[in-house]
Amino acid sequence: MPNYDYDIGVIGGGAGGLTVTAGAAQLGAKTLLVEKENELGGDCLHFGCVPSKTLIKSAHVYHLMKNSRKFGLPSIDLPPVDFREISKRIRSVIATIQHHDSKERFCKLGAQVEFGQPTFADEHSIRLNGKTYSAKTWVIATGSSPVVPPIKGLDKTPHITNKEIFYLDRLPESMVILGGGPIGCEMSQAFNRLGTRVFLVDMAPRILGNEDPDLADLARDVLSSEGVKFYLNSTIEEVKDLGSEKEVNIKAKEGSTIRLKAETILVAVGRGPNTNGLGLEDIGVEYDHQGIKVDHRLRTNHKHIYAAGDINGGYQFTHAAGYEGGIVVSNAIFHLPRKVDYTFLPWCTYIDPALGSIGMNESTAAKAGIDCNVWTEEFKDNDRSLAEGESIGMIKMILNEKEKPIGVQILGPHAGDLLAEWVAVLNGKVKLSTLAAAVHPYPTIGEINKKVAGIFFSPKIFSEKVQKGLKFFFQLKGRACTEDTCL
Ligand SMILES: Cc1cc2nc3c(=O)[nH]c(=O)nc-3n(C[C@H](O)[C@H](O)[C@H](O)COP(=O)(O)OP(=O)(O)OC[C@H]3O[C@@H](n4cnc5c(N)ncnc54)[C@H](O)[C@@H]3O)c2cc1C
């Protein structure tokens, strides 16, 4: 048997790669981690989840300050935002988390960390900084990058992506956002709240295309009401650099042409896999524009080379990358043949109100031919939501023909956190009756989970049949008040 330098080599120090590295090293595997940047943490820490959620919080606080009168507080004349201060806060949050994702920490766990850009020399070894490193198993976890579409003039016009947006040295006066997915929507609301005039363009008829239309449309209405201008069903014909301003020419579906002018263009139309420079062609690892092809155990066509996280073109979330990292550890280190199962993978778009989802929604259930039942409860009927001034939105619970929950969608305050209970219910196959009967603290937004489960049982419990039975057995006397006697 060949004697490799390492048991496992991991390429890419983001959510996926770090999970594999930490797991493998702690299990006693001789582990090498290679990262091309100078620091670990990947997109999530430096250009994704962490900076975006930090920015969103600053925008939320500024929004609350502007709307102080809604909370019975005096109105205030607010000075404009100094974006450098927001960037400073973003950098400081990242720096704090960076300790957790440091070379030293991984070294303590037992892994060797090297920085540089590796290329596969053969199926078992890479070349890095003039040296060759071999490993029995390799994991490619190099993530994804923003796709810049081939729109006429865009390559000659300065624009930004998620790589630059959190580190601007001033707040743009105006911004055209290309793309109405989660990143485009989150940034549209955050920058609009901070004081930027925001135009969002998408060729699709609605934003957040993976969500049910009713919730996506309600979310768009909220963003619109705050001032974001949407140009949906619109194709971008040309982009021009006019100097201090940029022009985006769009054509609406019905044929009209609109010229949008703004200081900045944010491109957020999708992500492509980071495969460049790895030499995958030379060793015959199969991939396309969406990512490296993997089987259910995340193995590439070379069974000892795995691909986890954004790079395989599946679900592009930090928690998905972490989950996939765990699957790789099971397969590669424990040699337990574990397959991925995304049935109850949750996700959330952190607009306000947030839009979270787990399992099937109405649209995906219909596509799968499931004759589902939908139960809803609105946040305006939740006492805590009213107290918080956050009463827009609803929860939708999807039941299959056997009245089993198969999915939940939430548009509302703290939707991502509210999903946590459903993560346990759905994965743990907890009965709806258990959730409906479980005591939840009052007043909490989380009571909405119990309430929607309870609504399902109400018509059964408070039915005429039950009333008749109780009357028969216990001689209940029936209504004390009718509408006639009350009025
Ligand atoms: C603006 C934005 C907001 C987001 N918000 C959320 C959110 O709220 N929640 C959520 O779950 N997800 C969010 N995401 C998605 C999340 O960031 C990604 O899904 C996650 O980072 C994927 O992890 P990964 O390990 O696959 O890739 P990454 O975290 O990108 O890590 C890949 C690593 O590989 C390195 N690398 C690349 N090429 C090479 C190479 N050739 N050699 C060596 N190293 C290489 C990179 O430098 C990087 O460190 C967001 C993304 C963006 C852009």
PDB file of C-alpha atoms and ligand atoms in Angstrom, residues 11-17 34-37 39 41-44 47-49 52-53 116-118 141-144 162 166 183 186 271 274 276 278 308-311 316-319 321 348 350, ligand 1:
ATOM      1  CA  ILE A  11      -8.272  22.287   0.043  1.00  0.00           C
ATOM      2  CA  GLY A  12     -10.167  25.382   1.181  1.00  0.00           C
ATOM      3  CA  GLY A  13     -10.434  26.781   4.696  1.00  0.00           C
ATOM      4  CA  GLY A  14     -14.100  27.864   4.747  1.00  0.00           C
ATOM      5  CA  ALA A  15     -17.128  26.330   6.477  1.00  0.00           C
ATOM      6  CA  GLY A  16     -16.874  22.987   4.639  1.00  0.00           C
ATOM      7  CA  GLY A  17     -13.091  22.578   4.758  1.00  0.00           C
ATOM      8  CA  VAL A  34      -4.496  24.311   2.385  1.00  0.00           C
ATOM      9  CA  GLU A  35      -6.022  27.778   2.059  1.00  0.00           C
ATOM     10  CA  LYS A  36      -5.268  30.214  -0.742  1.00  0.00           C
ATOM     11  CA  GLU A  37      -5.918  33.434   1.222  1.00  0.00           C
ATOM     12  CA  GLU A  39      -6.585  33.730   6.696  1.00  0.00           C
ATOM     13  CA  GLY A  41     -12.786  31.398   7.487  1.00  0.00           C
ATOM     14  CA  GLY A  42     -13.811  31.553   3.837  1.00  0.00           C
ATOM     15  CA  ASP A  43     -16.574  33.596   2.259  1.00  0.00           C
ATOM     16  CA  CYS A  44     -18.970  33.244   5.161  1.00  0.00           C
ATOM     17  CA  PHE A  47     -17.520  38.354   2.474  1.00  0.00           C
ATOM     18  CA  GLY A  48     -20.790  36.574   3.311  1.00  0.00           C
ATOM     19  CA  CYS A  49     -22.903  35.710   6.332  1.00  0.00           C
ATOM     20  CA  SER A  52     -23.918  40.858   5.831  1.00  0.00           C
ATOM     21  CA  LYS A  53     -25.655  40.136   9.121  1.00  0.00           C
ATOM     22  CA  GLY A 116      -1.018  29.098  -0.963  1.00  0.00           C
ATOM     23  CA  GLN A 117      -2.645  27.993  -4.175  1.00  0.00           C
ATOM     24  CA  PRO A 118      -2.314  24.254  -4.786  1.00  0.00           C
ATOM     25  CA  ALA A 141     -13.906  22.650  -0.413  1.00  0.00           C
ATOM     26  CA  THR A 142     -12.920  25.751  -2.348  1.00  0.00           C
ATOM     27  CA  GLY A 143     -16.358  27.386  -2.310  1.00  0.00           C
ATOM     28  CA  SER A 144     -17.894  29.687  -4.890  1.00  0.00           C
ATOM     29  CA  ASN A 162     -20.122  40.737  -2.160  1.00  0.00           C
ATOM     30  CA  PHE A 166     -18.944  45.505   3.091  1.00  0.00           C
ATOM     31  CA  ILE A 183     -28.071  38.455  -1.330  1.00  0.00           C
ATOM     32  CA  GLU A 186     -30.844  41.516   1.938  1.00  0.00           C
ATOM     33  CA  ARG A 271     -22.457  31.977  -7.804  1.00  0.00           C
ATOM     34  CA  ASN A 274     -13.969  27.986  -7.517  1.00  0.00           C
ATOM     35  CA  ASN A 276      -9.653  27.558 -11.377  1.00  0.00           C
ATOM     36  CA  LEU A 278      -6.733  23.280  -9.127  1.00  0.00           C
ATOM     37  CA  ALA A 308     -18.069  19.557   0.017  1.00  0.00           C
ATOM     38  CA  GLY A 309     -19.762  22.943   0.332  1.00  0.00           C
ATOM     39  CA  ASP A 310     -20.562  25.482  -2.384  1.00  0.00           C
ATOM     40  CA  ILE A 311     -18.040  23.875  -4.735  1.00  0.00           C
ATOM     41  CA  GLN A 316     -25.131  27.163  -0.894  1.00  0.00           C
ATOM     42  CA  PHE A 317     -25.297  27.823   2.821  1.00  0.00           C
ATOM     43  CA  THR A 318     -22.750  27.719   5.600  1.00  0.00           C
ATOM     44  CA  HIS A 319     -24.742  25.135   7.522  1.00  0.00           C
ATOM     45  CA  ALA A 321     -21.245  23.153   3.940  1.00  0.00           C
ATOM     46  CA  CYS A 348     -33.414  31.842   5.890  1.00  0.00           C
ATOM     47  CA  TYR A 350     -32.421  37.822   6.594  1.00  0.00           C
TER      48      TYR A 350
HETATM   49  C1  LIG B   1     -23.283  38.047   0.879  1.00  0.00           C
HETATM   50  C2  LIG B   1     -23.486  36.624   1.319  1.00  0.00           C
HETATM   51  C3  LIG B   1     -24.272  36.354   2.411  1.00  0.00           C
HETATM   52  C4  LIG B   1     -24.442  35.044   2.841  1.00  0.00           C
HETATM   53  N1  LIG B   1     -25.234  34.813   3.919  1.00  0.00           N
HETATM   54  C5  LIG B   1     -25.420  33.546   4.347  1.00  0.00           C
HETATM   55  C6  LIG B   1     -26.210  33.293   5.483  1.00  0.00           C
HETATM   56  O1  LIG B   1     -26.751  34.202   6.104  1.00  0.00           O
HETATM   57  N2  LIG B   1     -26.340  32.005   5.901  1.00  0.00           N
HETATM   58  C7  LIG B   1     -25.753  30.975   5.226  1.00  0.00           C
HETATM   59  O2  LIG B   1     -25.898  29.826   5.648  1.00  0.00           O
HETATM   60  N3  LIG B   1     -24.997  31.184   4.138  1.00  0.00           N
HETATM   61  C8  LIG B   1     -24.811  32.449   3.681  1.00  0.00           C
HETATM   62  N4  LIG B   1     -24.026  32.677   2.588  1.00  0.00           N
HETATM   63  C9  LIG B   1     -23.420  31.510   1.880  1.00  0.00           C
HETATM   64  C10 LIG B   1     -22.161  31.029   2.594  1.00  0.00           C
HETATM   65  O3  LIG B   1     -21.250  32.082   2.732  1.00  0.00           O
HETATM   66  C11 LIG B   1     -21.539  29.901   1.794  1.00  0.00           C
HETATM   67  O4  LIG B   1     -22.514  28.941   1.496  1.00  0.00           O
HETATM   68  C12 LIG B   1     -20.406  29.233   2.585  1.00  0.00           C
HETATM   69  O5  LIG B   1     -19.386  30.150   2.820  1.00  0.00           O
HETATM   70  C13 LIG B   1     -19.871  28.023   1.816  1.00  0.00           C
HETATM   71  O6  LIG B   1     -18.809  27.451   2.511  1.00  0.00           O
HETATM   72  P1  LIG B   1     -17.648  26.710   1.706  1.00  0.00           P
HETATM   73  O7  LIG B   1     -16.755  26.117   2.711  1.00  0.00           O
HETATM   74  O8  LIG B   1     -18.226  25.862   0.663  1.00  0.00           O
HETATM   75  O9  LIG B   1     -16.912  27.897   0.925  1.00  0.00           O
HETATM   76  P2  LIG B   1     -16.131  29.139   1.503  1.00  0.00           P
HETATM   77  O10 LIG B   1     -16.611  29.533   2.841  1.00  0.00           O
HETATM   78  O11 LIG B   1     -16.156  30.188   0.457  1.00  0.00           O
HETATM   79  O12 LIG B   1     -14.654  28.609   1.663  1.00  0.00           O
HETATM   80  C14 LIG B   1     -13.875  28.275   0.559  1.00  0.00           C
HETATM   81  C15 LIG B   1     -12.442  28.561   0.901  1.00  0.00           C
HETATM   82  O13 LIG B   1     -11.612  28.005  -0.106  1.00  0.00           O
HETATM   83  C16 LIG B   1     -10.604  28.927  -0.431  1.00  0.00           C
HETATM   84  N5  LIG B   1     -10.149  28.647  -1.782  1.00  0.00           N
HETATM   85  C17 LIG B   1     -10.746  28.958  -2.962  1.00  0.00           C
HETATM   86  N6  LIG B   1     -10.020  28.499  -3.988  1.00  0.00           N
HETATM   87  C18 LIG B   1      -8.943  27.888  -3.446  1.00  0.00           C
HETATM   88  C19 LIG B   1      -7.837  27.222  -3.998  1.00  0.00           C
HETATM   89  N7  LIG B   1      -7.681  27.088  -5.305  1.00  0.00           N
HETATM   90  N8  LIG B   1      -6.921  26.718  -3.160  1.00  0.00           N
HETATM   91  C20 LIG B   1      -7.045  26.839  -1.808  1.00  0.00           C
HETATM   92  N9  LIG B   1      -8.070  27.469  -1.242  1.00  0.00           N
HETATM   93  C21 LIG B   1      -9.031  27.974  -2.051  1.00  0.00           C
HETATM   94  C22 LIG B   1     -11.263  30.277  -0.278  1.00  0.00           C
HETATM   95  O14 LIG B   1     -10.318  31.312  -0.104  1.00  0.00           O
HETATM   96  C23 LIG B   1     -12.109  30.037   0.961  1.00  0.00           C
HETATM   97  O15 LIG B   1     -11.407  30.321   2.128  1.00  0.00           O
HETATM   98  C24 LIG B   1     -23.815  33.980   2.150  1.00  0.00           C
HETATM   99  C25 LIG B   1     -23.001  34.246   1.038  1.00  0.00           C
HETATM  100  C26 LIG B   1     -22.832  35.549   0.629  1.00  0.00           C
HETATM  101  C27 LIG B   1     -21.941  35.813  -0.565  1.00  0.00           C
END
